[in-house]
Amino acid sequence: MNAFEVNRMGYGAMQLAGPGVFGPPRDHDEAIAVLRTAVELGVDHIDTADFYGPHITNELIREALSPYPDGLRIVTKVGSVRGEDGAWLHARRPSQLREQVQSNLRTLGVEALDVVNLRVGGGPDGHSPVPGSIAEEFGALADLRRAGLIRHLGLSVVDEAQVAEAQDIAPVVTVQNWYNVAHRGDEKLIATLGEQGISYVPFWPLGGFSPLQSGVLDRVAARLGQKRNPVALAWLLHQAPNILLIPGTSSVAHLRENMAAASLELPADALAELDDIF
């Protein structure tokens, strides 16, 4: 992020909530241990949202880590709420965004939020950019930034035109879109953001609700004597220097496995094979 420096390997807290990112965690103590271990391993960038649970992941973060260590950046997002049945509902009217910011402040127990991403998009798959103006929504968050409730602003599930529109309203420090070794399309956006010193954070770097499936990935990992997840993450780190990762897990063992990607060097032939997956 161009407003401050963070390590490239972060942590995404979505999986700490219950099944379907709804309700309490399967193992509360393990969830707390994951968060504390992440910070012990050098994570200084945690991604969350008050609609995970809802409220669950923010409350776990507060329980595990408050008072927060110096340098820890907690990045949240607004633009959605959860129905009583767990449905993901768009909620992007200015009044709704203000309510969500206030809820994030309460559940995280802070006076100002480090970074708030406006989650837009949706589309047929629910997770892709949908063209259209975001000026009213982003402007509402810019007002809250000027009021001191938000330090920095970002975007999620957006296209290049929406990024440019937002930048005319207030500085954008990060963009979070769906991108991994098997789901691509943002290469031009990643490069443009890199030229501007803006981070790109791929969500679902390991596949999301459905695990990333690829025979090529499995073969490359086996040849390197590695597990598939660190290889998929290492590939992302090789794509551009402004890419930051937030792999999620509810297991300390898997957390340690994911973090190993930061030191994994992929040879040229392995990178070429992985590039061909798309």
PDB file of C-alpha atoms in Angstrom:
ATOM      1  CA  MET A   1       0.000   0.000   0.000  1.00  0.00           C
ATOM      2  CA  ASN A   2       1.390   3.360  -0.924  1.00  0.00           C
ATOM      3  CA  ALA A   3       0.394   5.038   2.374  1.00  0.00           C
ATOM      4  CA  PHE A   4       2.490   2.718   4.535  1.00  0.00           C
ATOM      5  CA  GLU A   5       4.603  -0.393   4.231  1.00  0.00           C
ATOM      6  CA  VAL A   6       3.402  -3.894   5.105  1.00  0.00           C
ATOM      7  CA  ASN A   7       4.874  -7.352   4.590  1.00  0.00           C
ATOM      8  CA  ARG A   8       3.736  -9.053   1.408  1.00  0.00           C
ATOM      9  CA  MET A   9       2.303 -12.041   3.266  1.00  0.00           C
ATOM     10  CA  GLY A  10      -0.802 -11.045   5.187  1.00  0.00           C
ATOM     11  CA  TYR A  11      -3.737 -13.007   6.524  1.00  0.00           C
ATOM     12  CA  GLY A  12      -7.414 -13.116   5.508  1.00  0.00           C
ATOM     13  CA  ALA A  13      -9.778 -13.744   8.416  1.00  0.00           C
ATOM     14  CA  MET A  14     -12.864 -14.840   6.453  1.00  0.00           C
ATOM     15  CA  GLN A  15     -12.458 -18.543   7.221  1.00  0.00           C
ATOM     16  CA  LEU A  16     -12.474 -17.936  10.981  1.00  0.00           C
ATOM     17  CA  ALA A  17     -16.269 -17.637  10.937  1.00  0.00           C
ATOM     18  CA  GLY A  18     -18.519 -20.690  10.771  1.00  0.00           C
ATOM     19  CA  PRO A  19     -19.569 -22.647   7.657  1.00  0.00           C
ATOM     20  CA  GLY A  20     -20.516 -20.339   4.817  1.00  0.00           C
ATOM     21  CA  VAL A  21     -18.787 -17.479   6.686  1.00  0.00           C
ATOM     22  CA  PHE A  22     -21.816 -17.413   8.974  1.00  0.00           C
ATOM     23  CA  GLY A  23     -22.015 -17.892  12.718  1.00  0.00           C
ATOM     24  CA  PRO A  24     -19.296 -18.699  15.240  1.00  0.00           C
ATOM     25  CA  PRO A  25     -16.107 -20.662  14.463  1.00  0.00           C
ATOM     26  CA  ARG A  26     -15.985 -24.433  14.699  1.00  0.00           C
ATOM     27  CA  ASP A  27     -13.099 -24.118  17.156  1.00  0.00           C
ATOM     28  CA  HIS A  28     -12.923 -20.810  19.009  1.00  0.00           C
ATOM     29  CA  ASP A  29      -9.562 -21.505  20.672  1.00  0.00           C
ATOM     30  CA  GLU A  30      -7.967 -22.493  17.354  1.00  0.00           C
ATOM     31  CA  ALA A  31      -9.276 -19.295  15.757  1.00  0.00           C
ATOM     32  CA  ILE A  32      -7.647 -17.215  18.479  1.00  0.00           C
ATOM     33  CA  ALA A  33      -4.425 -19.208  18.099  1.00  0.00           C
ATOM     34  CA  VAL A  34      -4.390 -18.639  14.321  1.00  0.00           C
ATOM     35  CA  LEU A  35      -4.582 -14.863  14.751  1.00  0.00           C
ATOM     36  CA  ARG A  36      -1.909 -14.726  17.424  1.00  0.00           C
ATOM     37  CA  THR A  37       0.382 -17.084  15.496  1.00  0.00           C
ATOM     38  CA  ALA A  38      -0.033 -15.002  12.331  1.00  0.00           C
ATOM     39  CA  VAL A  39       1.244 -11.912  14.132  1.00  0.00           C
ATOM     40  CA  GLU A  40       4.079 -13.928  15.715  1.00  0.00           C
ATOM     41  CA  LEU A  41       5.097 -15.046  12.199  1.00  0.00           C
ATOM     42  CA  GLY A  42       5.341 -11.465  10.978  1.00  0.00           C
ATOM     43  CA  VAL A  43       1.880 -10.771   9.589  1.00  0.00           C
ATOM     44  CA  ASP A  44       1.150  -7.048   9.849  1.00  0.00           C
ATOM     45  CA  HIS A  45      -1.815  -6.912   7.447  1.00  0.00           C
ATOM     46  CA  ILE A  46      -5.063  -8.650   8.419  1.00  0.00           C
ATOM     47  CA  ASP A  47      -8.059  -8.546   6.103  1.00  0.00           C
ATOM     48  CA  THR A  48     -11.546  -8.759   7.578  1.00  0.00           C
ATOM     49  CA  ALA A  49     -15.117  -7.475   7.243  1.00  0.00           C
ATOM     50  CA  ASP A  50     -17.885  -6.897   9.724  1.00  0.00           C
ATOM     51  CA  PHE A  51     -20.202  -8.957   7.491  1.00  0.00           C
ATOM     52  CA  TYR A  52     -18.058 -12.061   8.076  1.00  0.00           C
ATOM     53  CA  GLY A  53     -20.151 -13.891  10.618  1.00  0.00           C
ATOM     54  CA  PRO A  54     -21.564 -11.203  10.757  1.00  0.00           C
ATOM     55  CA  HIS A  55     -19.343  -9.482  13.332  1.00  0.00           C
ATOM     56  CA  ILE A  56     -17.603 -12.766  14.216  1.00  0.00           C
ATOM     57  CA  THR A  57     -14.177 -12.234  12.645  1.00  0.00           C
ATOM     58  CA  ASN A  58     -13.884  -8.665  13.914  1.00  0.00           C
ATOM     59  CA  GLU A  59     -14.768  -9.792  17.426  1.00  0.00           C
ATOM     60  CA  LEU A  60     -12.217 -12.616  17.252  1.00  0.00           C
ATOM     61  CA  ILE A  61      -9.529 -10.195  16.048  1.00  0.00           C
ATOM     62  CA  ARG A  62     -10.301  -7.862  18.931  1.00  0.00           C
ATOM     63  CA  GLU A  63     -10.258 -10.703  21.477  1.00  0.00           C
ATOM     64  CA  ALA A  64      -7.005 -12.170  20.166  1.00  0.00           C
ATOM     65  CA  LEU A  65      -4.978  -9.053  19.421  1.00  0.00           C
ATOM     66  CA  SER A  66      -6.299  -5.986  21.246  1.00  0.00           C
ATOM     67  CA  PRO A  67      -4.568  -3.831  22.328  1.00  0.00           C
ATOM     68  CA  TYR A  68      -3.219  -4.031  18.796  1.00  0.00           C
ATOM     69  CA  PRO A  69       0.543  -4.223  18.212  1.00  0.00           C
ATOM     70  CA  ASP A  70       2.224  -1.168  16.742  1.00  0.00           C
ATOM     71  CA  GLY A  71       2.395  -1.509  12.971  1.00  0.00           C
ATOM     72  CA  LEU A  72      -0.500  -3.965  12.618  1.00  0.00           C
ATOM     73  CA  ARG A  73      -2.859  -2.836   9.858  1.00  0.00           C
ATOM     74  CA  ILE A  74      -6.416  -4.146   9.885  1.00  0.00           C
ATOM     75  CA  VAL A  75      -8.141  -3.755   6.536  1.00  0.00           C
ATOM     76  CA  THR A  76     -11.908  -4.095   6.471  1.00  0.00           C
ATOM     77  CA  LYS A  77     -14.530  -3.712   3.769  1.00  0.00           C
ATOM     78  CA  VAL A  78     -18.054  -2.365   3.455  1.00  0.00           C
ATOM     79  CA  GLY A  79     -20.776  -2.640   0.848  1.00  0.00           C
ATOM     80  CA  SER A  80     -22.504  -5.844   1.964  1.00  0.00           C
ATOM     81  CA  VAL A  81     -24.529  -7.159   4.879  1.00  0.00           C
ATOM     82  CA  ARG A  82     -25.834 -10.616   5.739  1.00  0.00           C
ATOM     83  CA  GLY A  83     -29.426 -11.754   5.739  1.00  0.00           C
ATOM     84  CA  GLU A  84     -30.858 -13.830   8.568  1.00  0.00           C
ATOM     85  CA  ASP A  85     -30.342 -16.901   6.366  1.00  0.00           C
ATOM     86  CA  GLY A  86     -26.703 -15.985   5.685  1.00  0.00           C
ATOM     87  CA  ALA A  87     -27.389 -14.462   2.255  1.00  0.00           C
ATOM     88  CA  TRP A  88     -24.887 -11.879   0.993  1.00  0.00           C
ATOM     89  CA  LEU A  89     -26.810  -8.669   0.354  1.00  0.00           C
ATOM     90  CA  HIS A  90     -25.595  -5.497  -1.334  1.00  0.00           C
ATOM     91  CA  ALA A  91     -25.773  -2.499   0.992  1.00  0.00           C
ATOM     92  CA  ARG A  92     -24.096   0.487  -0.644  1.00  0.00           C
ATOM     93  CA  ARG A  93     -26.332   3.464  -0.017  1.00  0.00           C
ATOM     94  CA  PRO A  94     -24.380   6.208   1.805  1.00  0.00           C
ATOM     95  CA  SER A  95     -26.448   5.732   4.953  1.00  0.00           C
ATOM     96  CA  GLN A  96     -25.749   1.983   4.892  1.00  0.00           C
ATOM     97  CA  LEU A  97     -22.031   2.535   4.398  1.00  0.00           C
ATOM     98  CA  ARG A  98     -21.925   4.920   7.340  1.00  0.00           C
ATOM     99  CA  GLU A  99     -23.686   2.342   9.513  1.00  0.00           C
ATOM    100  CA  GLN A 100     -21.217  -0.347   8.444  1.00  0.00           C
ATOM    101  CA  VAL A 101     -18.226   1.851   9.238  1.00  0.00           C
ATOM    102  CA  GLN A 102     -19.628   2.518  12.706  1.00  0.00           C
ATOM    103  CA  SER A 103     -20.213  -1.216  13.216  1.00  0.00           C
ATOM    104  CA  ASN A 104     -16.619  -1.995  12.210  1.00  0.00           C
ATOM    105  CA  LEU A 105     -15.365   0.616  14.667  1.00  0.00           C
ATOM    106  CA  ARG A 106     -17.393  -0.988  17.468  1.00  0.00           C
ATOM    107  CA  THR A 107     -16.547  -4.611  16.787  1.00  0.00           C
ATOM    108  CA  LEU A 108     -12.832  -3.962  16.269  1.00  0.00           C
ATOM    109  CA  GLY A 109     -12.719  -1.590  19.224  1.00  0.00           C
ATOM    110  CA  VAL A 110     -10.909   1.263  17.485  1.00  0.00           C
ATOM    111  CA  GLU A 111     -11.479   4.979  17.045  1.00  0.00           C
ATOM    112  CA  ALA A 112     -10.448   4.971  13.381  1.00  0.00           C
ATOM    113  CA  LEU A 113     -10.190   2.214  10.774  1.00  0.00           C
ATOM    114  CA  ASP A 114      -6.798   1.740   9.108  1.00  0.00           C
ATOM    115  CA  VAL A 115      -8.186   0.936   5.660  1.00  0.00           C
ATOM    116  CA  VAL A 116     -11.745   0.531   4.399  1.00  0.00           C
ATOM    117  CA  ASN A 117     -12.340  -1.089   1.024  1.00  0.00           C
ATOM    118  CA  LEU A 118     -15.571  -0.321  -0.798  1.00  0.00           C
ATOM    119  CA  ARG A 119     -16.794  -3.667  -2.123  1.00  0.00           C
ATOM    120  CA  VAL A 120     -18.659  -3.152  -5.386  1.00  0.00           C
ATOM    121  CA  GLY A 121     -19.204  -5.725  -8.159  1.00  0.00           C
ATOM    122  CA  GLY A 122     -21.090  -8.962  -8.040  1.00  0.00           C
ATOM    123  CA  GLY A 123     -22.162 -10.080 -11.505  1.00  0.00           C
ATOM    124  CA  PRO A 124     -23.393 -13.568 -12.424  1.00  0.00           C
ATOM    125  CA  ASP A 125     -20.762 -15.266 -10.250  1.00  0.00           C
ATOM    126  CA  GLY A 126     -21.194 -12.790  -7.400  1.00  0.00           C
ATOM    127  CA  HIS A 127     -17.518 -11.836  -7.319  1.00  0.00           C
ATOM    128  CA  SER A 128     -16.678  -9.992 -10.550  1.00  0.00           C
ATOM    129  CA  PRO A 129     -16.681  -6.274 -11.426  1.00  0.00           C
ATOM    130  CA  VAL A 130     -19.882  -4.739 -12.744  1.00  0.00           C
ATOM    131  CA  PRO A 131     -19.382  -1.513 -14.753  1.00  0.00           C
ATOM    132  CA  GLY A 132     -20.996   1.648 -13.466  1.00  0.00           C
ATOM    133  CA  SER A 133     -20.380   4.763 -11.433  1.00  0.00           C
ATOM    134  CA  ILE A 134     -19.306   4.395  -7.803  1.00  0.00           C
ATOM    135  CA  ALA A 135     -18.973   8.134  -7.162  1.00  0.00           C
ATOM    136  CA  GLU A 136     -21.816   8.397  -4.634  1.00  0.00           C
ATOM    137  CA  GLU A 137     -20.675   5.375  -2.632  1.00  0.00           C
ATOM    138  CA  PHE A 138     -16.975   6.220  -2.634  1.00  0.00           C
ATOM    139  CA  GLY A 139     -17.770   9.847  -1.925  1.00  0.00           C
ATOM    140  CA  ALA A 140     -19.598   8.807   1.244  1.00  0.00           C
ATOM    141  CA  LEU A 141     -16.496   6.976   2.457  1.00  0.00           C
ATOM    142  CA  ALA A 142     -14.307   9.928   1.493  1.00  0.00           C
ATOM    143  CA  ASP A 143     -16.477  12.074   3.778  1.00  0.00           C
ATOM    144  CA  LEU A 144     -15.848   9.650   6.643  1.00  0.00           C
ATOM    145  CA  ARG A 145     -12.141   9.784   5.889  1.00  0.00           C
ATOM    146  CA  ARG A 146     -12.188  13.560   6.147  1.00  0.00           C
ATOM    147  CA  ALA A 147     -14.060  13.175   9.447  1.00  0.00           C
ATOM    148  CA  GLY A 148     -11.206  11.054  10.803  1.00  0.00           C
ATOM    149  CA  LEU A 149     -13.084   7.747  11.087  1.00  0.00           C
ATOM    150  CA  ILE A 150     -11.084   6.150   8.247  1.00  0.00           C
ATOM    151  CA  ARG A 151      -7.373   6.639   7.586  1.00  0.00           C
ATOM    152  CA  HIS A 152      -7.129   5.177   4.065  1.00  0.00           C
ATOM    153  CA  LEU A 153      -9.495   4.000   1.352  1.00  0.00           C
ATOM    154  CA  GLY A 154      -9.418   1.064  -1.026  1.00  0.00           C
ATOM    155  CA  LEU A 155     -11.652  -0.741  -3.510  1.00  0.00           C
ATOM    156  CA  SER A 156     -12.778  -4.317  -4.024  1.00  0.00           C
ATOM    157  CA  VAL A 157     -14.346  -6.063  -7.032  1.00  0.00           C
ATOM    158  CA  VAL A 158     -13.878  -3.141  -9.417  1.00  0.00           C
ATOM    159  CA  ASP A 159     -12.685  -2.433 -12.943  1.00  0.00           C
ATOM    160  CA  GLU A 160     -10.129   0.096 -14.164  1.00  0.00           C
ATOM    161  CA  ALA A 161     -12.719   2.798 -14.902  1.00  0.00           C
ATOM    162  CA  GLN A 162     -14.072   2.574 -11.360  1.00  0.00           C
ATOM    163  CA  VAL A 163     -10.572   2.840  -9.910  1.00  0.00           C
ATOM    164  CA  ALA A 164      -9.957   5.979 -11.960  1.00  0.00           C
ATOM    165  CA  GLU A 165     -13.299   7.474 -10.917  1.00  0.00           C
ATOM    166  CA  ALA A 166     -12.561   6.837  -7.251  1.00  0.00           C
ATOM    167  CA  GLN A 167      -9.104   8.393  -7.543  1.00  0.00           C
ATOM    168  CA  ASP A 168     -10.719  11.646  -8.674  1.00  0.00           C
ATOM    169  CA  ILE A 169     -12.580  11.711  -5.343  1.00  0.00           C
ATOM    170  CA  ALA A 170      -9.959  10.568  -2.801  1.00  0.00           C
ATOM    171  CA  PRO A 171      -6.641   8.658  -2.736  1.00  0.00           C
ATOM    172  CA  VAL A 172      -6.876   4.900  -3.279  1.00  0.00           C
ATOM    173  CA  VAL A 173      -4.194   2.860  -1.507  1.00  0.00           C
ATOM    174  CA  THR A 174      -5.208  -0.672  -2.476  1.00  0.00           C
ATOM    175  CA  VAL A 175      -7.429  -2.707  -4.806  1.00  0.00           C
ATOM    176  CA  GLN A 176      -8.731  -6.176  -3.957  1.00  0.00           C
ATOM    177  CA  ASN A 177     -10.053  -8.383  -6.764  1.00  0.00           C
ATOM    178  CA  TRP A 178     -10.459 -12.094  -7.529  1.00  0.00           C
ATOM    179  CA  TYR A 179      -7.196 -13.354  -9.006  1.00  0.00           C
ATOM    180  CA  ASN A 180      -5.152 -16.543  -8.775  1.00  0.00           C
ATOM    181  CA  VAL A 181      -3.156 -18.951 -10.914  1.00  0.00           C
ATOM    182  CA  ALA A 182      -6.344 -20.276 -12.533  1.00  0.00           C
ATOM    183  CA  HIS A 183      -8.509 -17.135 -12.520  1.00  0.00           C
ATOM    184  CA  ARG A 184      -6.833 -14.194 -14.254  1.00  0.00           C
ATOM    185  CA  GLY A 185      -7.663 -11.088 -16.231  1.00  0.00           C
ATOM    186  CA  ASP A 186      -6.352  -8.237 -14.098  1.00  0.00           C
ATOM    187  CA  GLU A 187      -2.780  -8.146 -15.428  1.00  0.00           C
ATOM    188  CA  LYS A 188      -3.210  -4.704 -16.999  1.00  0.00           C
ATOM    189  CA  LEU A 189      -4.836  -3.321 -13.843  1.00  0.00           C
ATOM    190  CA  ILE A 190      -2.094  -4.800 -11.646  1.00  0.00           C
ATOM    191  CA  ALA A 191       0.581  -3.140 -13.793  1.00  0.00           C
ATOM    192  CA  THR A 192      -1.221   0.220 -13.796  1.00  0.00           C
ATOM    193  CA  LEU A 193      -1.585   0.155 -10.023  1.00  0.00           C
ATOM    194  CA  GLY A 194       2.065  -0.809  -9.643  1.00  0.00           C
ATOM    195  CA  GLU A 195       3.132   2.252 -11.627  1.00  0.00           C
ATOM    196  CA  GLN A 196       1.143   4.382  -9.179  1.00  0.00           C
ATOM    197  CA  GLY A 197       2.512   2.697  -6.056  1.00  0.00           C
ATOM    198  CA  ILE A 198      -0.855   1.107  -5.231  1.00  0.00           C
ATOM    199  CA  SER A 199      -1.082  -2.433  -3.917  1.00  0.00           C
ATOM    200  CA  TYR A 200      -3.159  -5.171  -5.521  1.00  0.00           C
ATOM    201  CA  VAL A 201      -4.514  -7.803  -3.134  1.00  0.00           C
ATOM    202  CA  PRO A 202      -5.946 -10.927  -4.786  1.00  0.00           C
ATOM    203  CA  PHE A 203      -8.769 -12.441  -2.799  1.00  0.00           C
ATOM    204  CA  TRP A 204      -9.259 -16.186  -3.016  1.00  0.00           C
ATOM    205  CA  PRO A 205      -5.587 -16.775  -3.902  1.00  0.00           C
ATOM    206  CA  LEU A 206      -6.181 -20.478  -3.223  1.00  0.00           C
ATOM    207  CA  GLY A 207      -9.591 -20.824  -4.837  1.00  0.00           C
ATOM    208  CA  GLY A 208     -12.104 -19.477  -2.324  1.00  0.00           C
ATOM    209  CA  PHE A 209     -15.157 -21.497  -1.311  1.00  0.00           C
ATOM    210  CA  SER A 210     -14.055 -24.250  -3.710  1.00  0.00           C
ATOM    211  CA  PRO A 211     -10.382 -25.284  -3.449  1.00  0.00           C
ATOM    212  CA  LEU A 212      -8.192 -24.406  -6.402  1.00  0.00           C
ATOM    213  CA  GLN A 213      -8.088 -27.476  -8.640  1.00  0.00           C
ATOM    214  CA  SER A 214      -5.331 -27.988 -11.197  1.00  0.00           C
ATOM    215  CA  GLY A 215      -3.415 -31.062 -12.234  1.00  0.00           C
ATOM    216  CA  VAL A 216      -0.582 -28.849 -13.463  1.00  0.00           C
ATOM    217  CA  LEU A 217      -0.308 -27.175 -10.069  1.00  0.00           C
ATOM    218  CA  ASP A 218      -0.218 -30.569  -8.361  1.00  0.00           C
ATOM    219  CA  ARG A 219       2.486 -31.871 -10.707  1.00  0.00           C
ATOM    220  CA  VAL A 220       4.677 -28.782 -10.282  1.00  0.00           C
ATOM    221  CA  ALA A 221       4.307 -28.914  -6.511  1.00  0.00           C
ATOM    222  CA  ALA A 222       5.181 -32.615  -6.416  1.00  0.00           C
ATOM    223  CA  ARG A 223       8.268 -32.094  -8.581  1.00  0.00           C
ATOM    224  CA  LEU A 224       9.448 -29.322  -6.268  1.00  0.00           C
ATOM    225  CA  GLY A 225       8.735 -31.381  -3.156  1.00  0.00           C
ATOM    226  CA  GLN A 226       6.206 -28.784  -2.004  1.00  0.00           C
ATOM    227  CA  LYS A 227       2.513 -28.663  -1.178  1.00  0.00           C
ATOM    228  CA  ARG A 228       0.155 -27.044  -3.663  1.00  0.00           C
ATOM    229  CA  ASN A 229      -0.857 -24.028  -1.555  1.00  0.00           C
ATOM    230  CA  PRO A 230       2.626 -22.540  -1.055  1.00  0.00           C
ATOM    231  CA  VAL A 231       3.367 -23.030  -4.755  1.00  0.00           C
ATOM    232  CA  ALA A 232       0.169 -21.232  -5.803  1.00  0.00           C
ATOM    233  CA  LEU A 233       0.973 -18.386  -3.410  1.00  0.00           C
ATOM    234  CA  ALA A 234       4.598 -18.169  -4.513  1.00  0.00           C
ATOM    235  CA  TRP A 235       3.421 -17.894  -8.123  1.00  0.00           C
ATOM    236  CA  LEU A 236       1.328 -14.868  -7.175  1.00  0.00           C
ATOM    237  CA  LEU A 237       4.281 -13.204  -5.443  1.00  0.00           C
ATOM    238  CA  HIS A 238       6.287 -13.626  -8.650  1.00  0.00           C
ATOM    239  CA  GLN A 239       3.683 -11.835 -10.786  1.00  0.00           C
ATOM    240  CA  ALA A 240       4.269  -8.258  -9.635  1.00  0.00           C
ATOM    241  CA  PRO A 241       5.985  -6.509  -6.725  1.00  0.00           C
ATOM    242  CA  ASN A 242       2.801  -4.652  -5.715  1.00  0.00           C
ATOM    243  CA  ILE A 243       0.870  -7.887  -5.079  1.00  0.00           C
ATOM    244  CA  LEU A 244       0.131  -8.529  -1.402  1.00  0.00           C
ATOM    245  CA  LEU A 245      -1.353 -11.833  -0.255  1.00  0.00           C
ATOM    246  CA  ILE A 246      -4.045 -12.578   2.321  1.00  0.00           C
ATOM    247  CA  PRO A 247      -4.509 -16.370   2.291  1.00  0.00           C
ATOM    248  CA  GLY A 248      -7.053 -17.468   4.841  1.00  0.00           C
ATOM    249  CA  THR A 249      -7.273 -20.521   7.046  1.00  0.00           C
ATOM    250  CA  SER A 250      -8.757 -21.609  10.358  1.00  0.00           C
ATOM    251  CA  SER A 251      -5.825 -23.919  11.120  1.00  0.00           C
ATOM    252  CA  VAL A 252      -2.468 -23.003  12.657  1.00  0.00           C
ATOM    253  CA  ALA A 253      -0.816 -25.819  10.675  1.00  0.00           C
ATOM    254  CA  HIS A 254      -2.190 -24.504   7.367  1.00  0.00           C
ATOM    255  CA  LEU A 255      -1.230 -20.972   8.359  1.00  0.00           C
ATOM    256  CA  ARG A 256       2.387 -22.020   8.779  1.00  0.00           C
ATOM    257  CA  GLU A 257       2.231 -23.840   5.442  1.00  0.00           C
ATOM    258  CA  ASN A 258       0.895 -20.754   3.679  1.00  0.00           C
ATOM    259  CA  MET A 259       3.450 -18.446   5.261  1.00  0.00           C
ATOM    260  CA  ALA A 260       6.260 -20.627   3.876  1.00  0.00           C
ATOM    261  CA  ALA A 261       5.386 -19.302   0.412  1.00  0.00           C
ATOM    262  CA  ALA A 262       7.151 -16.030   1.199  1.00  0.00           C
ATOM    263  CA  SER A 263      10.538 -17.758   1.027  1.00  0.00           C
ATOM    264  CA  LEU A 264       9.747 -20.207  -1.790  1.00  0.00           C
ATOM    265  CA  GLU A 265      11.645 -19.518  -5.005  1.00  0.00           C
ATOM    266  CA  LEU A 266      10.077 -21.032  -8.108  1.00  0.00           C
ATOM    267  CA  PRO A 267      12.411 -21.999 -10.962  1.00  0.00           C
ATOM    268  CA  ALA A 268      11.748 -20.616 -14.426  1.00  0.00           C
ATOM    269  CA  ASP A 269      10.373 -23.888 -15.805  1.00  0.00           C
ATOM    270  CA  ALA A 270       7.879 -24.176 -12.947  1.00  0.00           C
ATOM    271  CA  LEU A 271       6.733 -20.588 -13.460  1.00  0.00           C
ATOM    272  CA  ALA A 272       6.262 -21.264 -17.176  1.00  0.00           C
ATOM    273  CA  GLU A 273       4.135 -24.340 -16.497  1.00  0.00           C
ATOM    274  CA  LEU A 274       1.980 -22.471 -14.014  1.00  0.00           C
ATOM    275  CA  ASP A 275       1.589 -19.545 -16.424  1.00  0.00           C
ATOM    276  CA  ASP A 276       0.117 -21.974 -18.961  1.00  0.00           C
ATOM    277  CA  ILE A 277      -2.708 -23.034 -16.622  1.00  0.00           C
ATOM    278  CA  PHE A 278      -4.766 -20.044 -17.742  1.00  0.00           C
TER     279      PHE A 278
END
